[in-house]
Amino acid sequence: MRRIHVGNALGAFGLGFTVPFLYVYVAQVRGLGSMTAGIVLAVFAVAALVVLPFAGRAIVRRGPLPVLLAALVTAAFGALSLGLAGSATTVLLSAAALGAGQAVMQPALATMIVDCSTAETRSRAFATQFFLQNLGLGVGGLIGGHIVDPTRASSFILLFSIEAAMFLLLVVIMATVRMPHAPKVEGAPRAKGGSWKQLLGNRAMVQLSVLGFVLFFACYGQFESGLSAYGVEAAGISTSALGTAMAANTAMIVVAQFAVLKFVERRKRSRVIAGVGLIWAVAWLAAGYAGLGHGSQTMATAAFVSTYALFGLGEAMLSPTVAPLVADLAPTGMAGQYNSAFALVKQLALAVGPAVGGPMGASLHGPYIVTFLLFSLGITFLAVRLGRQLTPVQNQPSLAKSRVVAQGGAPAEPVPASA
């Protein structure tokens, strides 16, 4: 598990290390223009959408470790060739390889976490993963920003070479992992028939996928597009204040993650997700005040930063909740398929979110806030509805431990759940 978490951290580090500087690299350093740079960023999302449906089947058939190693080699090749690319065609092909490799890493690593954990330890494992991912993104962006120099192409070659070397190092580390097989959560269904047909026949998983799309569309899909455009255009937020807001989001996750975990572990997952919807509704109200209220600029900035901080609190609550639930809904041997399907839903939301929210946030300020306020309340509604499809143990894994203890006690003296 420690090696898997190292993999998560280094994968996130690579993402933060290079992706924020891709636009500058393609448009300015290589002189390929803003249009090509925009297409390169879109290629990352398209590559993920193309490979993820096949990644799930490969993980089920071959296991997560071989798929992860193949993804790491592909990403390393993409990163190195991107640093050396000089033409638009080479840049696009290299970006596709890097994007595909990074996309497949997510469900492969998530499946490895499932195989190395039990229903009782899974929430903490995924919370640790999310914590390390955010830490890796932040550290990667910080170090990468100090390495690159738009006036020197060699600095970007160094940047992408370091990323490629890091992926190859990760291949060596992960090749030493020996995967156990974890027991399944009580009440999980067994696989029947074709993988995709079986998945679509799982009503709880379908509802969770719809809920996941709304979660990623209404939060992550707005961070760097609609919400930032709204902050600049409607609230008059400066670029430095926007950076402060992003930092507040990350700081909230880092500070609150394990404190929130203790709160979440003993509560129903559906209620936790419903609570996130309410928290995010408050966040959108704060954003509405920042841009549509009549307070001072200082108050508007404080409200806008609070919006990002509240989103971070919700994210910290979701990390030990949603990903473990995907794993617990998967039949035996199907965790890779379910993780890949959910990753595909996430990528779709991240592709649609900016396309819808960007123009709205920039020009339709009132409708933008109202729309995503309603989406947040929709999260609460969908979470409550999902709870009716879950078994008691799927919804609250701590019950499994309580039942085991109770079954081992004397019938005449039932052991309380807190035991």
Short mmCIF file of C-alpha atoms in Angstrom, two decimals:
data_model
loop_
_atom_site.label_atom_id
_atom_site.label_comp_id
_atom_site.label_asym_id
_atom_site.label_seq_id
_atom_site.Cartn_x
_atom_site.Cartn_y
_atom_site.Cartn_z
CA MET A 1 0.00 0.00 0.00
CA ARG A 2 2.89 2.37 0.73
CA ARG A 3 4.27 1.81 -2.74
CA ILE A 4 0.86 2.39 -4.28
CA HIS A 5 0.56 5.70 -2.43
CA VAL A 6 4.02 6.64 -3.70
CA GLY A 7 2.68 5.94 -7.18
CA ASN A 8 -0.33 8.19 -6.60
CA ALA A 9 1.83 11.01 -5.30
CA LEU A 10 4.36 10.81 -8.12
CA GLY A 11 1.62 10.54 -10.76
CA ALA A 12 -0.02 13.69 -9.40
CA PHE A 13 3.39 15.36 -9.17
CA GLY A 14 3.92 14.72 -12.87
CA LEU A 15 0.54 16.21 -13.71
CA GLY A 16 1.22 19.37 -11.71
CA PHE A 17 4.83 19.45 -12.94
CA THR A 18 4.02 19.90 -16.64
CA VAL A 19 0.34 20.42 -17.49
CA PRO A 20 0.07 24.03 -16.15
CA PHE A 21 2.88 25.05 -18.51
CA LEU A 22 1.72 23.23 -21.65
CA TYR A 23 -0.05 26.24 -23.14
CA VAL A 24 3.01 28.48 -22.81
CA TYR A 25 5.28 25.72 -24.13
CA VAL A 26 3.23 24.98 -27.27
CA ALA A 27 2.03 28.49 -28.10
CA GLN A 28 5.11 30.55 -27.27
CA VAL A 29 8.21 28.39 -26.84
CA ARG A 30 7.54 26.21 -29.88
CA GLY A 31 5.78 29.04 -31.69
CA LEU A 32 2.80 26.91 -32.75
CA GLY A 33 0.14 29.45 -31.77
CA SER A 34 -2.77 29.56 -29.36
CA MET A 35 -5.01 27.40 -31.56
CA THR A 36 -2.59 24.46 -31.48
CA ALA A 37 -2.06 24.96 -27.74
CA GLY A 38 -5.80 24.79 -27.15
CA ILE A 39 -6.07 21.61 -29.21
CA VAL A 40 -3.23 20.04 -27.21
CA LEU A 41 -5.12 20.64 -23.97
CA ALA A 42 -8.24 19.14 -25.53
CA VAL A 43 -6.24 16.10 -26.68
CA PHE A 44 -5.61 15.17 -23.03
CA ALA A 45 -9.34 14.83 -22.41
CA VAL A 46 -10.02 13.09 -25.73
CA ALA A 47 -7.22 10.57 -25.17
CA ALA A 48 -8.66 9.72 -21.76
CA LEU A 49 -12.14 9.22 -23.19
CA VAL A 50 -10.76 6.91 -25.87
CA VAL A 51 -8.63 4.63 -23.68
CA LEU A 52 -10.65 4.38 -20.46
CA PRO A 53 -13.38 2.05 -21.84
CA PHE A 54 -10.64 -0.43 -22.83
CA ALA A 55 -8.59 0.09 -19.68
CA GLY A 56 -11.29 -1.39 -17.45
CA ARG A 57 -11.48 -4.61 -19.45
CA ALA A 58 -7.69 -4.89 -19.53
CA ILE A 59 -7.49 -4.45 -15.74
CA VAL A 60 -10.11 -7.17 -15.23
CA ARG A 61 -8.35 -9.61 -17.59
CA ARG A 62 -4.68 -8.85 -16.90
CA GLY A 63 -4.77 -7.32 -13.44
CA PRO A 64 -4.10 -3.69 -12.46
CA LEU A 65 -0.30 -3.96 -12.15
CA PRO A 66 0.56 -4.89 -15.78
CA VAL A 67 -1.85 -2.22 -17.02
CA LEU A 68 -0.26 0.36 -14.74
CA LEU A 69 3.25 -0.51 -15.93
CA ALA A 70 2.15 -0.18 -19.57
CA ALA A 71 0.52 3.18 -18.79
CA LEU A 72 3.68 4.45 -17.08
CA VAL A 73 5.89 3.49 -20.04
CA THR A 74 3.42 5.16 -22.43
CA ALA A 75 3.34 8.32 -20.32
CA ALA A 76 7.15 8.40 -20.10
CA PHE A 77 7.43 8.11 -23.88
CA GLY A 78 4.83 10.86 -24.34
CA ALA A 79 6.54 13.20 -21.89
CA LEU A 80 10.00 12.78 -23.42
CA SER A 81 8.78 13.12 -27.01
CA LEU A 82 6.73 16.18 -26.04
CA GLY A 83 9.86 17.89 -24.75
CA LEU A 84 11.68 17.16 -28.02
CA ALA A 85 8.74 17.83 -30.37
CA GLY A 86 9.06 20.67 -32.86
CA SER A 87 6.04 20.30 -35.16
CA ALA A 88 2.32 20.47 -34.44
CA THR A 89 1.78 16.83 -35.45
CA THR A 90 4.52 15.55 -33.13
CA VAL A 91 3.25 17.69 -30.25
CA LEU A 92 -0.31 16.39 -30.65
CA LEU A 93 0.76 12.74 -30.86
CA SER A 94 3.03 13.16 -27.85
CA ALA A 95 0.27 14.83 -25.84
CA ALA A 96 -2.10 11.98 -26.74
CA ALA A 97 0.40 9.41 -25.44
CA LEU A 98 1.00 11.37 -22.23
CA GLY A 99 -2.73 11.97 -21.68
CA ALA A 100 -3.66 8.34 -22.32
CA GLY A 101 -0.97 7.06 -19.97
CA GLN A 102 -1.95 9.40 -17.16
CA ALA A 103 -5.65 8.60 -17.60
CA VAL A 104 -5.11 4.84 -17.28
CA MET A 105 -2.96 5.26 -14.16
CA GLN A 106 -5.99 6.46 -12.16
CA PRO A 107 -8.23 3.35 -12.35
CA ALA A 108 -5.23 1.01 -12.20
CA LEU A 109 -3.94 2.56 -8.97
CA ALA A 110 -7.48 2.73 -7.55
CA THR A 111 -7.97 -0.99 -8.25
CA MET A 112 -4.66 -1.77 -6.55
CA ILE A 113 -5.87 0.14 -3.49
CA VAL A 114 -9.05 -1.97 -3.51
CA ASP A 115 -7.03 -5.20 -3.68
CA CYS A 116 -4.75 -4.11 -0.82
CA SER A 117 -7.53 -2.97 1.51
CA THR A 118 -10.63 -4.28 3.23
CA ALA A 119 -14.05 -2.65 3.46
CA GLU A 120 -13.07 -1.28 6.88
CA THR A 121 -9.72 0.23 5.81
CA ARG A 122 -10.72 1.37 2.31
CA SER A 123 -12.02 4.81 3.28
CA ARG A 124 -8.76 5.70 5.00
CA ALA A 125 -6.75 4.37 2.05
CA PHE A 126 -8.61 6.52 -0.46
CA ALA A 127 -8.45 9.54 1.84
CA THR A 128 -4.67 9.12 1.95
CA GLN A 129 -4.61 8.82 -1.83
CA PHE A 130 -6.54 12.08 -2.26
CA PHE A 131 -4.32 13.87 0.26
CA LEU A 132 -1.15 12.76 -1.54
CA GLN A 133 -2.60 13.62 -4.95
CA ASN A 134 -3.27 17.21 -3.91
CA LEU A 135 0.12 17.43 -2.25
CA GLY A 136 1.77 16.08 -5.41
CA LEU A 137 -0.10 18.52 -7.64
CA GLY A 138 0.88 21.48 -5.49
CA VAL A 139 4.53 20.52 -5.12
CA GLY A 140 4.79 19.65 -8.80
CA GLY A 141 3.40 23.00 -9.90
CA LEU A 142 5.65 24.86 -7.47
CA ILE A 143 8.86 23.13 -8.59
CA GLY A 144 7.92 23.17 -12.27
CA GLY A 145 7.22 26.89 -12.12
CA HIS A 146 10.75 27.54 -10.87
CA ILE A 147 12.35 25.38 -13.57
CA VAL A 148 10.66 26.71 -16.71
CA ASP A 149 11.79 29.83 -18.52
CA PRO A 150 9.71 30.86 -21.59
CA THR A 151 12.85 32.34 -23.16
CA ARG A 152 14.74 29.03 -23.05
CA ALA A 153 13.37 25.94 -24.79
CA SER A 154 16.01 23.88 -22.99
CA SER A 155 14.25 24.50 -19.66
CA PHE A 156 11.11 22.79 -20.99
CA ILE A 157 13.16 19.91 -22.39
CA LEU A 158 14.57 19.48 -18.88
CA LEU A 159 11.05 19.67 -17.42
CA PHE A 160 9.63 16.91 -19.63
CA SER A 161 12.80 14.80 -19.30
CA ILE A 162 12.50 14.86 -15.52
CA GLU A 163 8.85 13.83 -15.79
CA ALA A 164 9.73 10.94 -18.12
CA ALA A 165 12.51 9.80 -15.77
CA MET A 166 10.08 9.95 -12.85
CA PHE A 167 7.60 7.69 -14.66
CA LEU A 168 10.35 5.18 -15.43
CA LEU A 169 11.47 5.27 -11.79
CA LEU A 170 7.90 4.56 -10.83
CA VAL A 171 7.93 1.53 -13.17
CA VAL A 172 10.85 0.13 -11.17
CA ILE A 173 9.12 0.80 -7.84
CA MET A 174 5.75 -0.64 -8.85
CA ALA A 175 7.29 -3.71 -10.49
CA THR A 176 8.27 -4.90 -7.00
CA VAL A 177 4.66 -4.85 -5.72
CA ARG A 178 3.05 -8.22 -5.01
CA MET A 179 -0.70 -7.88 -5.06
CA PRO A 180 -2.91 -9.69 -2.49
CA HIS A 181 -6.62 -10.30 -2.95
CA ALA A 182 -8.86 -8.45 -0.54
CA PRO A 183 -12.22 -9.81 0.65
CA LYS A 184 -15.35 -8.26 -0.81
CA VAL A 185 -17.75 -6.11 1.16
CA GLU A 186 -20.81 -7.90 2.51
CA GLY A 187 -23.84 -7.61 0.24
CA ALA A 188 -21.96 -6.85 -2.98
CA PRO A 189 -23.44 -8.58 -6.06
CA ARG A 190 -21.61 -11.17 -8.12
CA ALA A 191 -20.63 -10.66 -11.74
CA LYS A 192 -23.12 -11.99 -14.31
CA GLY A 193 -22.62 -11.86 -18.05
CA GLY A 194 -20.66 -9.25 -19.98
CA SER A 195 -18.78 -6.64 -18.02
CA TRP A 196 -20.41 -3.50 -19.46
CA LYS A 197 -23.85 -5.11 -19.60
CA GLN A 198 -23.50 -6.20 -15.99
CA LEU A 199 -22.33 -2.76 -14.92
CA LEU A 200 -25.26 -1.03 -16.62
CA GLY A 201 -27.60 -3.51 -14.96
CA ASN A 202 -26.35 -2.46 -11.51
CA ARG A 203 -28.86 0.24 -10.58
CA ALA A 204 -26.81 1.50 -7.65
CA MET A 205 -23.71 1.91 -9.84
CA VAL A 206 -25.69 3.70 -12.56
CA GLN A 207 -27.13 6.10 -9.98
CA LEU A 208 -23.68 6.64 -8.49
CA SER A 209 -22.31 7.40 -11.96
CA VAL A 210 -25.02 10.01 -12.55
CA LEU A 211 -24.28 11.49 -9.14
CA GLY A 212 -20.55 11.45 -9.92
CA PHE A 213 -21.10 13.31 -13.19
CA VAL A 214 -23.01 16.05 -11.37
CA LEU A 215 -20.32 16.22 -8.65
CA PHE A 216 -17.45 16.68 -11.09
CA PHE A 217 -19.45 18.93 -13.43
CA ALA A 218 -20.55 21.29 -10.65
CA CYS A 219 -17.22 21.47 -8.84
CA TYR A 220 -14.02 20.37 -10.57
CA GLY A 221 -15.37 21.34 -14.00
CA GLN A 222 -15.76 24.95 -12.82
CA PHE A 223 -12.52 25.57 -10.90
CA GLU A 224 -10.33 26.80 -13.73
CA SER A 225 -13.04 27.87 -16.16
CA GLY A 226 -16.46 29.17 -15.18
CA LEU A 227 -15.79 30.06 -11.56
CA SER A 228 -12.51 31.82 -12.26
CA ALA A 229 -14.08 33.70 -15.20
CA TYR A 230 -17.00 34.70 -12.97
CA GLY A 231 -14.63 35.89 -10.26
CA VAL A 232 -12.67 38.10 -12.64
CA GLU A 233 -15.62 39.48 -14.63
CA ALA A 234 -18.37 39.74 -12.01
CA ALA A 235 -16.48 40.15 -8.74
CA GLY A 236 -13.41 42.01 -10.02
CA ILE A 237 -11.08 39.44 -8.46
CA SER A 238 -7.39 40.03 -9.22
CA THR A 239 -5.13 37.27 -10.49
CA SER A 240 -3.28 37.22 -7.16
CA ALA A 241 -6.58 36.80 -5.29
CA LEU A 242 -7.53 34.01 -7.69
CA GLY A 243 -4.27 32.28 -6.82
CA THR A 244 -5.04 32.77 -3.14
CA ALA A 245 -8.44 31.14 -3.65
CA MET A 246 -6.86 28.10 -5.30
CA ALA A 247 -4.34 27.90 -2.46
CA ALA A 248 -7.20 28.08 0.08
CA ASN A 249 -8.83 25.11 -1.63
CA THR A 250 -5.67 23.01 -1.40
CA ALA A 251 -4.93 24.15 2.16
CA MET A 252 -8.43 23.18 3.30
CA ILE A 253 -7.98 19.68 1.85
CA VAL A 254 -4.54 19.20 3.42
CA VAL A 255 -5.62 20.50 6.83
CA ALA A 256 -9.10 18.95 7.03
CA GLN A 257 -8.66 15.60 5.29
CA PHE A 258 -7.90 13.31 8.22
CA ALA A 259 -10.02 15.24 10.71
CA VAL A 260 -12.96 14.89 8.33
CA LEU A 261 -12.15 11.20 7.87
CA LYS A 262 -12.89 10.46 11.54
CA PHE A 263 -16.26 12.17 11.14
CA VAL A 264 -17.11 10.35 7.90
CA GLU A 265 -16.09 6.79 8.82
CA ARG A 266 -18.99 6.23 11.24
CA ARG A 267 -21.71 7.79 9.08
CA LYS A 268 -23.75 6.71 6.12
CA ARG A 269 -22.01 7.47 2.86
CA SER A 270 -25.20 8.72 1.18
CA ARG A 271 -25.74 11.25 3.98
CA VAL A 272 -22.14 12.44 3.77
CA ILE A 273 -22.51 13.06 0.02
CA ALA A 274 -25.85 14.79 0.65
CA GLY A 275 -24.09 17.03 3.17
CA VAL A 276 -21.47 17.92 0.55
CA GLY A 277 -24.25 19.12 -1.74
CA LEU A 278 -25.49 21.47 0.99
CA ILE A 279 -21.97 22.74 1.72
CA TRP A 280 -21.41 23.46 -1.96
CA ALA A 281 -24.76 25.23 -2.13
CA VAL A 282 -23.47 27.59 0.58
CA ALA A 283 -20.26 27.98 -1.46
CA TRP A 284 -22.24 29.10 -4.51
CA LEU A 285 -24.21 31.54 -2.35
CA ALA A 286 -20.89 33.00 -1.19
CA ALA A 287 -19.78 33.27 -4.82
CA GLY A 288 -23.08 34.98 -5.62
CA TYR A 289 -22.46 37.55 -2.91
CA ALA A 290 -18.93 38.14 -4.22
CA GLY A 291 -20.09 38.99 -7.72
CA LEU A 292 -23.67 40.17 -7.32
CA GLY A 293 -23.64 41.73 -3.85
CA HIS A 294 -22.95 45.37 -3.15
CA GLY A 295 -20.22 44.99 -0.53
CA SER A 296 -16.69 46.27 -0.67
CA GLN A 297 -13.99 44.72 -2.82
CA THR A 298 -12.40 43.29 0.30
CA MET A 299 -15.65 41.54 1.26
CA ALA A 300 -16.10 40.27 -2.29
CA THR A 301 -12.59 38.83 -2.31
CA ALA A 302 -13.09 37.20 1.09
CA ALA A 303 -16.36 35.64 -0.08
CA PHE A 304 -14.74 34.35 -3.26
CA VAL A 305 -11.83 32.79 -1.37
CA SER A 306 -14.35 31.23 1.03
CA THR A 307 -16.08 29.64 -1.96
CA TYR A 308 -12.94 27.72 -2.89
CA ALA A 309 -12.29 26.79 0.74
CA LEU A 310 -15.82 25.36 1.10
CA PHE A 311 -15.33 23.37 -2.08
CA GLY A 312 -12.15 21.96 -0.52
CA LEU A 313 -14.07 20.89 2.59
CA GLY A 314 -16.58 19.05 0.40
CA GLU A 315 -13.77 17.39 -1.54
CA ALA A 316 -12.20 16.16 1.71
CA MET A 317 -15.54 14.58 2.64
CA LEU A 318 -15.94 12.92 -0.76
CA SER A 319 -12.49 11.32 -1.04
CA PRO A 320 -13.10 8.62 1.64
CA THR A 321 -16.69 8.17 0.47
CA VAL A 322 -17.22 7.99 -3.30
CA ALA A 323 -14.18 6.00 -4.50
CA PRO A 324 -14.56 3.28 -1.81
CA LEU A 325 -18.26 3.05 -2.66
CA VAL A 326 -17.41 2.38 -6.32
CA ALA A 327 -15.15 -0.45 -5.16
CA ASP A 328 -17.76 -1.90 -2.80
CA LEU A 329 -20.42 -1.92 -5.53
CA ALA A 330 -18.15 -3.88 -7.88
CA PRO A 331 -18.64 -7.66 -8.04
CA THR A 332 -15.65 -9.87 -7.32
CA GLY A 333 -12.93 -9.31 -9.92
CA MET A 334 -14.71 -6.34 -11.51
CA ALA A 335 -13.19 -3.44 -9.55
CA GLY A 336 -11.03 -2.44 -12.52
CA GLN A 337 -14.04 -2.20 -14.81
CA TYR A 338 -16.02 -0.15 -12.30
CA ASN A 339 -13.09 2.18 -11.52
CA SER A 340 -12.50 2.77 -15.24
CA ALA A 341 -16.18 3.45 -15.86
CA PHE A 342 -16.29 5.99 -13.05
CA ALA A 343 -13.06 7.59 -14.31
CA LEU A 344 -14.73 7.87 -17.73
CA VAL A 345 -17.71 9.64 -16.14
CA LYS A 346 -15.28 12.02 -14.43
CA GLN A 347 -13.52 12.83 -17.70
CA LEU A 348 -16.84 13.50 -19.45
CA ALA A 349 -17.84 15.90 -16.68
CA LEU A 350 -14.46 17.65 -16.82
CA ALA A 351 -14.84 18.04 -20.59
CA VAL A 352 -18.43 19.34 -20.50
CA GLY A 353 -18.07 21.46 -17.36
CA PRO A 354 -15.69 24.12 -18.74
CA ALA A 355 -17.54 24.22 -22.08
CA VAL A 356 -20.81 25.08 -20.30
CA GLY A 357 -19.56 27.01 -17.30
CA GLY A 358 -16.88 29.11 -19.01
CA PRO A 359 -19.17 31.22 -21.21
CA MET A 360 -21.85 31.43 -18.50
CA GLY A 361 -19.41 32.51 -15.80
CA ALA A 362 -17.94 35.20 -18.03
CA SER A 363 -21.18 36.81 -19.19
CA LEU A 364 -24.34 35.37 -17.55
CA HIS A 365 -23.44 36.01 -13.94
CA GLY A 366 -26.83 35.61 -12.25
CA PRO A 367 -27.95 32.55 -14.24
CA TYR A 368 -24.54 30.99 -13.67
CA ILE A 369 -24.83 31.14 -9.88
CA VAL A 370 -28.45 29.97 -9.88
CA THR A 371 -27.68 27.07 -12.22
CA PHE A 372 -24.87 25.65 -10.12
CA LEU A 373 -26.68 26.34 -6.87
CA LEU A 374 -29.43 24.08 -8.20
CA PHE A 375 -26.86 21.49 -9.28
CA SER A 376 -25.49 21.44 -5.72
CA LEU A 377 -28.95 20.89 -4.29
CA GLY A 378 -29.38 18.20 -6.95
CA ILE A 379 -26.35 16.43 -5.46
CA THR A 380 -28.16 16.22 -2.12
CA PHE A 381 -31.30 14.84 -3.79
CA LEU A 382 -29.39 12.24 -5.82
CA ALA A 383 -27.37 11.16 -2.77
CA VAL A 384 -30.50 10.53 -0.69
CA ARG A 385 -31.98 8.59 -3.59
CA LEU A 386 -28.80 6.53 -3.98
CA GLY A 387 -28.92 5.59 -0.30
CA ARG A 388 -32.13 3.62 -0.95
CA GLN A 389 -30.28 1.40 -3.46
CA LEU A 390 -27.41 0.49 -1.13
CA THR A 391 -27.24 -2.33 1.38
CA PRO A 392 -26.68 -1.21 4.98
CA VAL A 393 -23.01 -2.29 4.86
CA GLN A 394 -22.37 -0.65 1.48
CA ASN A 395 -23.78 2.58 2.86
CA GLN A 396 -21.98 2.32 6.20
CA PRO A 397 -19.03 -0.15 6.20
CA SER A 398 -18.47 0.25 9.94
CA LEU A 399 -21.60 -1.87 10.46
CA ALA A 400 -19.74 -4.92 9.11
CA LYS A 401 -17.19 -4.77 11.92
CA SER A 402 -19.93 -4.29 14.50
CA ARG A 403 -21.83 -7.31 13.22
CA VAL A 404 -18.75 -9.53 13.34
CA VAL A 405 -18.11 -8.55 16.97
CA ALA A 406 -21.77 -9.05 17.89
CA GLN A 407 -21.88 -12.50 16.28
CA GLY A 408 -18.87 -13.58 18.38
CA GLY A 409 -20.47 -12.57 21.69
CA ALA A 410 -22.79 -14.55 23.91
CA PRO A 411 -26.40 -14.50 22.66
CA ALA A 412 -27.68 -13.53 26.09
CA GLU A 413 -25.48 -10.41 26.22
CA PRO A 414 -25.43 -8.63 22.84
CA VAL A 415 -22.30 -6.56 22.26
CA PRO A 416 -23.03 -2.89 21.44
CA ALA A 417 -21.95 -1.51 18.06
CA SER A 418 -19.27 0.67 19.67
CA ALA A 419 -17.37 -2.46 20.66
#
